[in-house]
Coordinates of C-alpha atoms and ligand atoms in Angstrom, one line a residue:
M1 CA -33.7 33.2 -23.4
R2 CA -35.7 30.3 -23.5
F3 CA -35.7 29.7 -19.4
G4 CA -34.4 33.0 -19.0
L5 CA -31.0 31.8 -18.5
M6 CA -28.8 34.7 -19.8
A7 CA -29.8 36.5 -16.7
N8 CA -28.9 34.0 -14.1
A9 CA -26.1 33.1 -15.8
A10 CA -25.0 36.8 -15.1
S11 CA -25.9 36.8 -11.6
V12 CA -24.3 33.4 -10.9
A13 CA -21.1 34.6 -12.7
A14 CA -21.2 37.8 -10.5
V15 CA -21.6 35.4 -7.5
L16 CA -19.2 33.4 -8.6
S17 CA -16.1 36.3 -9.1
L18 CA -16.9 37.2 -5.3
W19 CA -15.8 33.7 -4.7
S20 CA -12.6 33.4 -6.3
S21 CA -10.7 30.5 -5.3
S22 CA -9.7 27.9 -8.2
T23 CA -9.6 30.8 -10.5
G24 CA -5.6 30.9 -10.6
A25 CA -6.1 30.5 -14.0
L26 CA -8.0 33.5 -14.9
A27 CA -7.2 37.4 -15.0
A28 CA -9.0 39.2 -12.3
G29 CA -12.9 39.7 -12.5
Q30 CA -13.1 37.2 -15.7
D31 CA -16.3 35.0 -15.0
P32 CA -14.9 31.4 -14.2
L33 CA -17.1 29.9 -15.8
S34 CA -16.4 31.5 -19.2
P35 CA -13.6 29.1 -20.9
T36 CA -9.6 29.3 -20.4
G37 CA -8.5 27.0 -23.1
R38 CA -6.5 25.7 -20.5
F39 CA -5.6 22.4 -18.3
S40 CA -4.9 24.5 -15.4
T41 CA -3.5 21.8 -12.7
Y42 CA -0.4 22.9 -10.9
A43 CA 2.5 21.5 -13.1
T44 CA 2.9 17.5 -14.4
A45 CA 6.9 18.3 -15.1
A46 CA 7.1 17.4 -11.2
A47 CA 5.2 14.2 -9.9
P48 CA 4.5 12.5 -13.4
T49 CA 3.5 9.5 -10.9
P50 CA 2.5 9.5 -7.8
P51 CA 5.9 10.2 -5.3
M52 CA 7.7 6.8 -4.1
G53 CA 10.1 7.1 -1.1
W54 CA 10.4 6.9 2.9
N55 CA 9.6 9.5 5.6
P56 CA 10.7 8.9 9.1
W57 CA 7.5 10.4 10.6
N58 CA 5.8 6.9 11.4
A59 CA 8.6 5.2 12.3
F60 CA 10.1 8.0 14.7
R61 CA 8.1 11.0 14.6
T62 CA 10.0 13.8 15.8
D63 CA 12.5 11.3 17.5
V64 CA 14.8 11.0 14.2
D65 CA 18.5 11.8 13.8
E66 CA 20.6 11.9 10.7
A67 CA 22.2 8.5 11.9
K68 CA 18.7 6.9 11.0
V69 CA 17.4 8.8 7.4
R70 CA 20.7 8.1 6.4
G71 CA 20.8 4.3 7.0
S72 CA 17.0 4.2 5.8
A73 CA 18.4 6.1 2.8
L74 CA 21.1 3.6 2.0
A75 CA 19.0 0.6 3.0
L76 CA 16.3 1.7 0.0
V77 CA 19.6 1.3 -2.4
D78 CA 20.7 -1.9 -0.7
T79 CA 17.1 -3.6 -0.2
G80 CA 16.6 -2.7 -4.2
L81 CA 13.6 -0.4 -3.4
A82 CA 15.3 2.5 -4.9
A83 CA 15.7 0.8 -8.3
K84 CA 12.1 0.1 -8.0
G85 CA 11.2 4.0 -8.0
Y86 CA 11.5 4.9 -4.2
R87 CA 13.3 7.8 -4.3
Y88 CA 12.8 9.9 -2.6
V89 CA 14.2 10.2 1.3
N90 CA 11.8 13.2 3.1
I91 CA 12.6 14.7 6.5
D92 CA 9.6 15.7 8.3
D93 CA 8.9 18.2 11.2
G94 CA 11.4 18.3 13.9
W95 CA 14.3 19.9 12.1
A96 CA 14.0 23.0 12.7
L97 CA 15.7 25.0 15.9
R98 CA 14.9 28.2 15.9
R99 CA 14.0 31.4 13.2
L100 CA 17.4 34.0 13.7
D101 CA 16.7 37.5 13.5
D102 CA 17.8 38.1 10.1
G103 CA 14.6 35.5 9.3
T104 CA 16.7 32.3 8.2
L105 CA 16.2 29.2 9.9
R106 CA 18.5 27.5 12.1
I107 CA 18.6 23.6 11.8
R108 CA 19.0 21.8 14.5
D109 CA 22.3 20.3 14.2
S110 CA 22.1 17.8 17.2
M111 CA 19.6 16.0 14.8
F112 CA 21.2 16.3 11.5
P113 CA 25.4 16.8 12.4
S114 CA 26.7 17.3 9.1
S115 CA 24.7 20.8 8.7
K116 CA 27.1 22.2 11.0
V117 CA 29.6 24.3 8.6
A118 CA 31.9 27.1 10.0
N119 CA 31.0 30.3 9.9
S120 CA 27.3 29.7 8.9
R121 CA 24.5 30.6 11.6
T122 CA 21.8 28.7 9.9
G123 CA 24.0 25.5 9.6
S124 CA 23.3 23.6 5.6
F125 CA 21.8 21.0 4.4
K126 CA 24.1 21.1 1.7
P127 CA 26.3 18.0 2.8
F128 CA 23.0 15.9 3.5
T129 CA 20.9 16.5 0.4
N130 CA 24.6 16.0 -1.3
Y131 CA 24.7 12.4 0.3
L132 CA 21.2 11.6 -1.0
H133 CA 21.7 12.7 -4.4
G134 CA 25.1 10.6 -4.5
L135 CA 22.9 7.6 -3.7
G136 CA 20.8 8.6 -6.7
L137 CA 17.7 9.8 -4.6
K138 CA 16.3 12.8 -3.8
A139 CA 15.9 14.8 -0.4
G140 CA 12.8 16.2 0.9
I141 CA 11.8 18.6 3.9
Y142 CA 8.8 19.7 5.6
S143 CA 7.5 23.3 6.7
D144 CA 4.1 24.9 7.4
I145 CA 1.7 27.5 5.9
G146 CA 1.5 28.9 9.1
P147 CA 4.0 30.5 12.0
N148 CA 4.3 27.5 14.0
T149 CA 4.2 23.5 12.5
C150 CA 2.1 20.7 13.9
A151 CA 4.6 18.8 16.2
Q152 CA 4.8 22.3 18.3
R153 CA 1.1 21.7 18.5
W154 CA 0.6 18.1 18.9
D155 CA 4.2 16.6 19.8
A156 CA 4.6 18.4 23.4
Q157 CA 6.5 16.2 25.0
S158 CA 9.2 15.9 21.9
P159 CA 12.8 16.2 22.7
N160 CA 12.7 18.3 19.5
L161 CA 10.8 21.7 19.2
P162 CA 11.9 24.7 18.3
E163 CA 13.8 27.1 20.8
G164 CA 13.9 30.3 22.0
S165 CA 11.7 33.0 22.2
V166 CA 7.9 32.9 20.6
K167 CA 9.2 34.4 17.6
E168 CA 12.3 32.5 17.1
R169 CA 10.2 29.1 17.5
Q170 CA 8.0 30.6 14.1
V171 CA 9.8 28.2 12.0
G172 CA 6.7 27.8 9.9
S173 CA 6.6 29.6 6.6
F174 CA 4.2 32.3 7.1
G175 CA 5.5 35.7 6.4
H176 CA 9.0 34.0 5.0
A177 CA 7.5 32.1 2.1
A178 CA 9.9 33.8 -0.5
K179 CA 12.8 33.7 2.2
D180 CA 12.2 30.0 3.7
I181 CA 11.9 28.6 -0.2
E182 CA 15.3 30.3 -1.6
Q183 CA 16.9 28.5 1.1
I184 CA 15.8 25.2 1.1
F185 CA 15.4 25.0 -2.4
G186 CA 18.0 27.7 -4.4
T187 CA 20.9 27.0 -1.2
W188 CA 19.9 23.4 0.2
R189 CA 19.2 21.9 -3.0
F190 CA 16.0 19.9 -1.8
D191 CA 13.6 18.4 -4.5
Y192 CA 10.4 18.3 -2.5
I193 CA 8.4 20.0 0.2
K194 CA 5.6 18.7 2.0
I195 CA 3.7 21.7 3.9
D196 CA 1.7 21.2 6.7
A197 CA -1.2 23.5 8.1
C198 CA -1.7 23.3 11.5
G199 CA -0.5 27.2 11.9
V200 CA -3.3 28.1 10.5
A201 CA -5.8 25.7 12.0
D202 CA -4.4 25.2 15.7
Y203 CA -3.3 28.1 17.4
T204 CA -6.7 29.6 18.7
P205 CA -6.9 32.5 21.4
D206 CA -8.6 29.5 23.8
V207 CA -6.4 26.8 23.7
E208 CA -4.0 25.9 26.5
P209 CA -0.4 26.8 24.5
V210 CA -2.0 29.6 23.6
K211 CA -3.3 31.0 26.2
S212 CA 0.0 30.3 28.6
G213 CA 1.8 32.5 26.2
R214 CA 4.3 30.0 24.6
F215 CA 2.7 30.7 21.4
A216 CA 1.2 33.5 19.6
A217 CA -2.7 33.2 18.4
F218 CA -3.6 32.9 15.2
S219 CA -7.1 33.4 13.9
P220 CA -7.7 30.2 12.3
Y221 CA -7.9 29.8 8.4
I222 CA -8.9 26.7 9.0
I223 CA -11.6 25.5 11.3
R224 CA -11.2 21.5 11.5
N225 CA -15.1 19.8 9.7
D226 CA -16.2 22.9 9.5
I227 CA -15.5 24.3 6.0
P228 CA -18.2 27.3 6.0
A229 CA -16.5 28.7 9.0
S230 CA -13.3 28.3 7.4
Q231 CA -11.4 30.5 4.7
P232 CA -10.1 28.7 2.0
D233 CA -9.0 31.7 -0.4
K234 CA -6.6 32.5 2.3
V235 CA -5.3 28.6 2.5
E236 CA -5.3 28.5 -1.4
A237 CA -3.3 32.0 -1.3
L238 CA -0.4 30.4 0.7
Y239 CA 0.1 27.5 -1.2
A240 CA 0.0 29.5 -4.1
T241 CA 2.6 31.9 -2.5
L242 CA 5.0 29.0 -1.9
G243 CA 4.3 27.2 -5.0
D244 CA 5.5 30.1 -6.8
A245 CA 8.6 30.0 -5.2
I246 CA 8.7 26.4 -5.2
R247 CA 9.0 26.7 -8.9
Q248 CA 11.4 29.7 -9.2
W249 CA 14.2 28.2 -6.5
G250 CA 13.3 24.3 -7.3
G251 CA 13.0 24.3 -11.0
P252 CA 9.8 22.3 -12.6
E253 CA 10.6 19.3 -11.4
A254 CA 10.6 20.5 -7.7
V255 CA 7.4 18.5 -5.9
L256 CA 5.2 20.4 -3.3
S257 CA 2.9 18.5 -1.3
I258 CA -0.1 20.0 0.5
C259 CA -1.1 18.8 3.8
A260 CA -4.3 20.5 4.4
W261 CA -6.1 17.2 5.5
G262 CA -8.6 17.8 2.9
E263 CA -9.9 20.8 4.9
A264 CA -11.0 24.2 3.1
M265 CA -12.0 22.8 0.4
A266 CA -8.8 21.4 -0.8
P267 CA -9.9 19.3 -3.4
L268 CA -11.3 22.2 -5.5
W269 CA -7.5 24.4 -5.1
A270 CA -5.3 21.7 -4.6
G271 CA -4.4 20.4 -7.7
N272 CA -3.8 23.8 -9.1
R273 CA -1.2 24.8 -6.4
G274 CA 0.3 21.4 -5.7
N275 CA 1.6 17.7 -6.5
L276 CA 0.3 16.4 -3.7
S277 CA -3.1 17.2 -1.5
R278 CA -3.4 15.4 1.4
T279 CA -7.1 13.8 1.8
S280 CA -7.4 12.8 5.6
P281 CA -6.3 13.8 9.2
D282 CA -2.8 11.6 9.8
I283 CA -3.1 8.0 9.5
E284 CA -2.9 5.7 13.0
F285 CA -1.6 2.3 13.0
N286 CA -4.9 0.7 13.0
W287 CA -7.5 -0.6 10.7
A288 CA -10.4 1.7 11.3
S289 CA -7.9 4.8 10.3
M290 CA -6.9 3.3 7.5
L291 CA -10.4 3.1 6.4
T292 CA -10.8 6.8 6.8
S293 CA -8.1 7.4 4.7
I294 CA -9.8 5.4 1.7
D295 CA -13.3 6.7 2.7
S296 CA -11.5 10.1 2.4
T297 CA -9.7 9.7 -1.1
V298 CA -11.6 6.6 -3.1
D299 CA -14.2 9.1 -4.7
G300 CA -12.0 11.6 -6.0
A301 CA -10.4 10.0 -9.1
L302 CA -11.4 13.8 -10.8
Y303 CA -9.0 15.1 -8.7
A304 CA -5.8 13.1 -9.3
G305 CA -4.0 13.0 -12.5
P306 CA 0.0 13.4 -13.5
G307 CA 1.3 15.9 -11.6
H308 CA -1.5 16.6 -8.9
W309 CA -2.1 13.2 -6.7
N310 CA -4.8 12.9 -4.1
D311 CA -2.6 11.9 -0.8
P312 CA -4.3 9.5 2.0
D313 CA -1.1 10.1 3.9
M314 CA 2.4 8.2 4.3
L315 CA 2.2 4.0 4.3
A316 CA 1.7 2.5 7.6
V317 CA 3.0 -0.5 7.0
G318 CA 5.3 -2.3 9.4
H319 CA 2.9 -0.8 12.4
G320 CA 0.3 -2.3 14.4
D321 CA -2.6 -3.6 12.1
F322 CA -0.3 -3.5 9.3
D323 CA 2.8 -5.1 10.6
L324 CA 5.0 -8.4 9.8
A325 CA 2.1 -10.0 12.4
H326 CA -0.8 -8.6 10.0
P327 CA 0.5 -9.8 6.4
D328 CA -3.0 -9.8 5.0
G329 CA -4.0 -6.0 6.3
A330 CA -0.9 -4.8 5.0
R331 CA -1.4 -5.9 1.5
A332 CA -4.6 -4.6 1.6
H333 CA -3.4 -1.4 2.5
V334 CA -1.0 -1.4 -0.1
T335 CA -3.9 -2.7 -2.4
M336 CA -5.6 0.2 -1.7
W337 CA -2.7 3.0 -2.2
A338 CA -1.7 1.4 -5.5
I339 CA -5.5 1.7 -6.8
M340 CA -6.0 5.1 -5.9
A341 CA -2.6 6.3 -7.4
A342 CA -1.6 7.6 -4.2
P343 CA 2.1 8.2 -3.2
L344 CA 3.9 5.2 -1.9
L345 CA 5.8 6.7 0.9
L346 CA 7.2 3.8 3.5
G347 CA 7.1 4.7 7.1
F348 CA 9.2 2.1 9.2
D349 CA 12.8 1.6 9.9
L350 CA 14.5 0.5 6.5
R351 CA 17.6 -0.3 8.3
G352 CA 17.5 -4.3 8.8
A353 CA 13.7 -4.4 7.8
P354 CA 11.8 -8.1 7.5
Q355 CA 12.3 -9.5 4.0
P356 CA 8.9 -9.9 3.9
L357 CA 7.7 -6.4 4.1
V358 CA 10.5 -5.6 1.7
D359 CA 8.9 -8.2 -0.8
L360 CA 5.7 -6.6 -0.1
V361 CA 6.3 -2.9 -1.1
G362 CA 8.7 -3.8 -3.7
N363 CA 6.0 -6.1 -5.6
P364 CA 6.9 -4.9 -9.3
E365 CA 3.6 -5.7 -10.5
M366 CA 1.9 -3.7 -7.8
I367 CA 4.5 -0.7 -8.3
A368 CA 3.1 -1.1 -12.2
V369 CA -0.4 -0.3 -10.9
D370 CA 0.5 2.5 -8.8
Q371 CA 2.9 4.1 -11.1
D372 CA 1.0 3.7 -14.3
V373 CA 1.9 6.7 -17.0
A374 CA -2.2 7.0 -17.6
G375 CA -2.7 8.1 -14.2
N376 CA -5.8 7.4 -13.9
Q377 CA -7.1 6.9 -9.7
G378 CA -9.5 4.2 -9.9
V379 CA -13.3 4.4 -9.5
P380 CA -15.1 2.6 -6.7
Y381 CA -18.1 0.5 -7.0
R382 CA -19.6 -0.8 -3.0
T383 CA -21.4 -3.5 -2.1
G384 CA -21.7 -3.8 1.6
N385 CA -18.3 -4.4 3.4
T386 CA -16.8 -4.5 -0.1
M387 CA -15.3 -2.1 -2.5
T388 CA -14.4 -3.2 -6.3
V389 CA -12.4 -0.5 -7.3
V390 CA -11.6 -0.3 -11.0
R391 CA -8.3 1.4 -12.4
T392 CA -8.1 2.4 -16.5
L393 CA -4.4 1.4 -17.5
A394 CA -2.1 2.8 -20.0
A395 CA -1.8 0.0 -22.2
P396 CA -4.8 -0.7 -24.6
G397 CA -7.4 -2.7 -22.6
A398 CA -5.6 -2.8 -19.5
R399 CA -7.2 -2.5 -16.4
A400 CA -6.2 -2.7 -12.6
V401 CA -9.1 -4.1 -10.1
A402 CA -8.6 -3.9 -6.4
L403 CA -11.4 -6.4 -4.4
F404 CA -11.1 -5.1 -0.8
N405 CA -13.1 -7.0 2.2
R406 CA -13.4 -3.7 4.6
G407 CA -15.0 -6.0 7.2
D408 CA -14.8 -8.8 9.7
T409 CA -16.3 -11.9 8.1
A410 CA -14.8 -13.7 5.1
T411 CA -17.1 -12.8 2.0
S412 CA -16.9 -12.4 -2.0
A413 CA -16.0 -9.6 -4.2
T414 CA -16.9 -9.0 -8.3
V415 CA -16.1 -7.3 -10.8
T416 CA -18.5 -6.8 -14.3
W417 CA -17.6 -6.1 -17.1
A418 CA -19.5 -3.1 -17.2
Q419 CA -17.6 -1.6 -14.6
L420 CA -14.4 -2.6 -16.4
G421 CA -16.0 -1.3 -19.9
F422 CA -15.3 -4.6 -21.7
A423 CA -17.7 -5.7 -24.4
P424 CA -20.3 -8.1 -23.0
G425 CA -19.6 -11.8 -23.8
S426 CA -16.0 -10.8 -24.5
G427 CA -12.7 -12.5 -22.8
A428 CA -10.2 -11.2 -21.1
T429 CA -6.8 -12.4 -19.2
V430 CA -6.6 -12.2 -15.6
R431 CA -3.1 -12.0 -13.2
D432 CA -2.8 -12.1 -9.5
V433 CA -0.3 -9.6 -8.8
W434 CA 0.1 -10.1 -5.5
A435 CA 0.8 -13.9 -6.7
R436 CA 2.2 -12.9 -9.9
R437 CA 1.0 -15.7 -11.8
P438 CA -1.8 -15.9 -14.1
L439 CA -5.4 -16.7 -13.1
E440 CA -8.2 -18.4 -15.3
P441 CA -9.4 -15.9 -18.2
A442 CA -13.0 -14.8 -17.6
T443 CA -16.1 -14.0 -19.3
D444 CA -18.4 -11.2 -17.9
R445 CA -17.3 -10.8 -14.2
V446 CA -14.7 -12.2 -12.2
T447 CA -15.5 -13.1 -8.4
M448 CA -12.9 -13.7 -5.6
T449 CA -13.6 -14.9 -2.1
L450 CA -12.1 -12.4 0.2
K451 CA -10.9 -13.1 4.2
P452 CA -11.7 -10.6 6.4
R453 CA -9.9 -7.4 6.2
S454 CA -8.2 -8.6 3.1
A455 CA -7.7 -7.4 -0.5
M456 CA -7.1 -8.6 -4.0
L457 CA -5.1 -6.6 -6.6
L458 CA -6.0 -8.0 -10.1
T459 CA -4.9 -6.6 -13.8
L460 CA -7.0 -7.7 -16.7
T461 CA -6.4 -7.2 -20.4
G462 CA -9.9 -7.1 -21.9
V463 CA -11.5 -5.7 -25.4
P464 CA -13.1 -2.5 -24.6
A465 CA -17.0 -2.1 -25.4
D466 CA -16.6 0.3 -28.0
A467 CA -12.9 0.7 -29.9
S468 CA -13.9 3.9 -31.5
A469 CA -14.7 5.9 -28.3
T470 CA -13.1 7.0 -24.9
P471 CA -15.7 7.2 -22.0
L472 CA -14.4 10.1 -19.4
A473 CA -15.4 7.8 -17.3
E474 CA -12.0 5.8 -18.0
I475 CA -9.8 8.8 -18.4
P476 CA -10.2 10.6 -15.1
A477 CA -6.9 11.9 -15.1
R478 CA -7.5 13.8 -18.0
V479 CA -10.3 15.8 -16.3
H480 CA -9.7 18.4 -13.9
I481 CA -13.1 20.2 -12.3
A482 CA -11.5 24.0 -12.2
V483 CA -15.0 25.1 -10.7
D484 CA -17.5 23.1 -9.0
G485 CA -20.3 25.0 -8.5
L486 CA -20.2 25.5 -4.2
T487 CA -19.0 28.2 -2.3
P488 CA -17.6 27.8 1.3
R489 CA -21.1 28.3 2.6
T490 CA -22.6 25.5 0.4
A491 CA -19.5 23.2 0.5
L492 CA -19.3 19.2 0.7
P493 CA -17.9 18.4 4.0
R494 CA -14.2 17.3 4.6
G495 CA -13.6 13.9 2.8
K496 CA -16.5 14.3 0.1
F497 CA -15.5 15.1 -3.8
P498 CA -18.1 17.5 -5.2
A499 CA -17.6 15.8 -8.7
R500 CA -17.5 11.7 -8.8
V501 CA -17.0 9.1 -11.5
N502 CA -20.3 7.4 -12.4
A503 CA -21.7 8.8 -9.6
M504 CA -23.6 12.1 -8.3
P505 CA -22.1 14.5 -6.0
D506 CA -24.1 12.7 -3.1
G507 CA -22.8 9.0 -4.1
A508 CA -26.3 7.8 -5.9
P509 CA -25.9 6.3 -9.2
I510 CA -26.1 8.1 -12.4
E511 CA -29.3 7.3 -14.1
R512 CA -31.0 8.1 -17.2
G513 CA -34.5 7.1 -17.9
G514 CA -34.3 4.8 -15.0
R515 CA -31.0 3.2 -16.0
P516 CA -27.7 3.4 -14.7
A517 CA -25.4 5.3 -17.1
S518 CA -21.8 5.9 -16.6
G519 CA -20.2 9.8 -16.7
I520 CA -19.3 12.7 -14.8
G521 CA -21.8 13.7 -12.1
L522 CA -21.2 17.1 -10.4
F523 CA -23.1 20.4 -9.1
A524 CA -24.3 23.1 -12.1
N525 CA -22.2 26.7 -12.3
S526 CA -19.5 24.2 -13.0
R527 CA -16.7 24.4 -15.3
V528 CA -14.7 20.8 -16.3
E529 CA -11.4 20.9 -18.3
V530 CA -10.8 17.6 -20.2
R531 CA -7.1 17.3 -21.3
A532 CA -8.0 15.9 -25.0
D533 CA -4.3 16.8 -26.5
G534 CA -5.7 16.9 -30.2
L535 CA -6.3 13.2 -30.2
F536 CA -10.2 13.6 -30.8
K537 CA -12.6 14.2 -33.3
R538 CA -16.0 14.1 -31.5
F539 CA -17.4 15.0 -27.8
K540 CA -20.6 13.2 -27.1
A541 CA -22.9 13.0 -24.0
I542 CA -26.6 13.2 -23.0
P543 CA -27.0 15.9 -20.0
I544 CA -29.3 15.5 -17.5
A545 CA -30.1 16.9 -13.9
T546 CA -31.9 16.5 -10.8
G547 CA -35.0 18.4 -9.9
N548 CA -36.6 20.5 -12.4
S549 CA -34.7 23.5 -12.5
P550 CA -33.5 24.3 -15.7
V551 CA -30.0 24.1 -16.8
R552 CA -27.7 25.2 -20.1
Y553 CA -25.2 23.0 -20.8
R554 CA -22.2 24.6 -23.1
V555 CA -19.1 22.5 -24.7
Y556 CA -16.1 24.2 -25.7
A557 CA -13.1 23.5 -27.7
D558 CA -10.0 25.6 -27.2
R559 CA -12.0 28.2 -26.4
A560 CA -14.8 28.0 -29.2
L561 CA -18.0 27.1 -28.1
V562 CA -18.9 24.1 -30.0
A563 CA -22.3 22.7 -28.6
E564 CA -24.6 24.1 -26.5
S565 CA -27.8 21.9 -24.8
A566 CA -30.2 21.6 -22.4
T567 CA -31.1 18.9 -20.1
G568 CA -31.9 15.3 -21.7
K569 CA -30.7 16.7 -25.3
A570 CA -28.0 14.8 -26.7
I571 CA -24.5 16.5 -27.9
D572 CA -22.3 15.7 -30.4
A573 CA -19.8 18.4 -31.0
D574 CA -17.1 18.6 -33.4
V575 CA -13.8 18.9 -31.2
R576 CA -11.2 17.7 -33.9
G577 CA -7.9 18.4 -32.7
A578 CA -9.0 20.7 -29.8
R579 CA -6.0 20.6 -26.9
V580 CA -8.7 21.3 -24.3
I581 CA -12.0 20.6 -24.4
E582 CA -14.2 22.8 -21.6
L583 CA -17.6 21.6 -20.0
V584 CA -19.8 24.2 -18.5
A585 CA -23.3 24.0 -16.8
L586 CA -25.1 26.8 -15.8
A587 CA -28.0 27.3 -13.6
S588 CA -29.5 29.5 -11.5
S589 CA -29.0 28.2 -7.7
G590 CA -30.2 30.9 -5.7
S591 CA -28.3 31.3 -2.3
G592 CA -28.2 27.2 -1.7
R593 CA -25.9 24.4 -3.9
P594 CA -27.1 24.3 -7.7
P595 CA -28.6 21.3 -9.3
M596 CA -26.8 18.4 -9.2
I597 CA -26.1 17.5 -13.1
A598 CA -24.1 14.8 -15.2
W599 CA -22.4 14.8 -18.3
S600 CA -23.9 11.2 -18.9
D601 CA -22.3 8.6 -21.3
A602 CA -19.4 11.2 -22.2
K603 CA -16.9 10.4 -24.4
L604 CA -14.3 10.8 -26.9
T605 CA -14.4 9.6 -30.7
R606 CA -11.0 9.1 -32.5
Ligands
GLA1 C1 0.7 16.6 10.8 C2 1.1 16.2 9.6 C3 1.6 15.2 9.4 C4 3.2 15.3 10.3 C5 3.2 16.1 11.8 C6 4.5 16.6 11.9 O1 0.1 16.1 11.4 O2 -0.5 15.3 9.1 O3 1.8 14.2 8.5 O4 3.7 15.9 9.2 O5 2.0 16.9 11.2 O6 4.1 17.4 12.9

């Protein structure tokens, strides 16, 4: 009761229980800040590493047909890309012709001729998925959480829009989740689904397609770029229902790709509900758009890990600023996706694809970085127009580094031993991933010259600064932000993550006593789950907070309270054998955002 915090904690819990998103792991009414003993992400059997494959959208939009898809599937195999991991062939918007009166979906058989089967009103994708499975590939498909899809709203000139009455054209899953998923996974045997969200965002009564009577109005759950006006809990609930059905009909390895573009507080809940979470609007084939995708993703390391990845969108390689004539741009694009542990979904016509592009996306060392089994998304450091992104790899002392020049003039970029977590003065081997050759070994830092709009991708192996300690900053994949202290009203804007590695939520460095410190920055009234898997003995940290309001910190090991602390007071807790460690920070926040805090120098020791 020193700060009167018991009463405050209770009222915080009351406020938070009104806002019950992200509490999928909790029983109704349970305080979201009380420990659960669980690492509550969606499922790790599906997408243990970021999915790789091909999707026709960037090449063809809805002007796609079965020959194009089968041709590209075959090309994945023939080029050797499939053997390198590109195994998902995902059809996108455009395949659904109409919803029949019994609620089932009818396939557009002019697009997928093999779907025509005798005595079937719906047609069947079984011949198509059998074909892909026969090639050793996986099959993916597309839907929407709302009544209608994105192309119906945004590709009005498409030759392949659903047909029939307003109701028959409602090919999105709203009100049909269980049956659609049964049909798609149970009957047709798909392995992967991308589920879009235009149906709950873009069919407001005031827009022409609705006013004209062509579509029914949908009072939106997502107001784009306006989280306070959106209804995140409703968006989450739709994906939750779909996710449950997908596990039921598709099994534990079925992949759910959430496509809510980082809206509606998706970073808070998407990792609990699906395997991928789109972070940005659709990528366009120009540099500025790719930067938007990067900037909406690169600070999200605490929101990615095995089974739940940030998705900056499909690759635009082969198009516009990333085509054959722009090899530096294409390489920079792929570099950044690999360092961000992003899905690698190719989007160019693979039939007769130019060999340099096949070689680019097939570089085995780049793929090894993207697919590294530790699943840590890289952590960025910005200097002017350059960005240095450091990704801790699974092998001892191994790191991947992207040095990225977003600007139009040549410059240089540096990675330091402090950023890499290497012992000062120690040496490290350095490898150029794209050139696939070693560079000079280095000590203390590596600096590279970068052409305009280009990137280098390096791997280094060095000596960790403290062999007995694992900083949380180096294992973001083992950290899950279960409760972030924000509400729809106090949420950060789309594209901003409330919790960051080695930075406060506003991007400022974590500082203790005027010196930069490593750690995890977020807001109070938060609960962080750390997947320790019984590997560690002690948890150490010095919690800090901005402002003067008192904050209490609690550490739990498999739900047992093992430490309590106050701002600035070091924690050294016994977590021996714990599978899940939970870090809770409690403050009184009134109606605004809680104070920013950091678990500075947070580390686990063996
Ligand atoms: C949305 C998605 C895209 C694509 C289209 C299809 O815009 O974000 O990736 O699937 O819909 O209409």
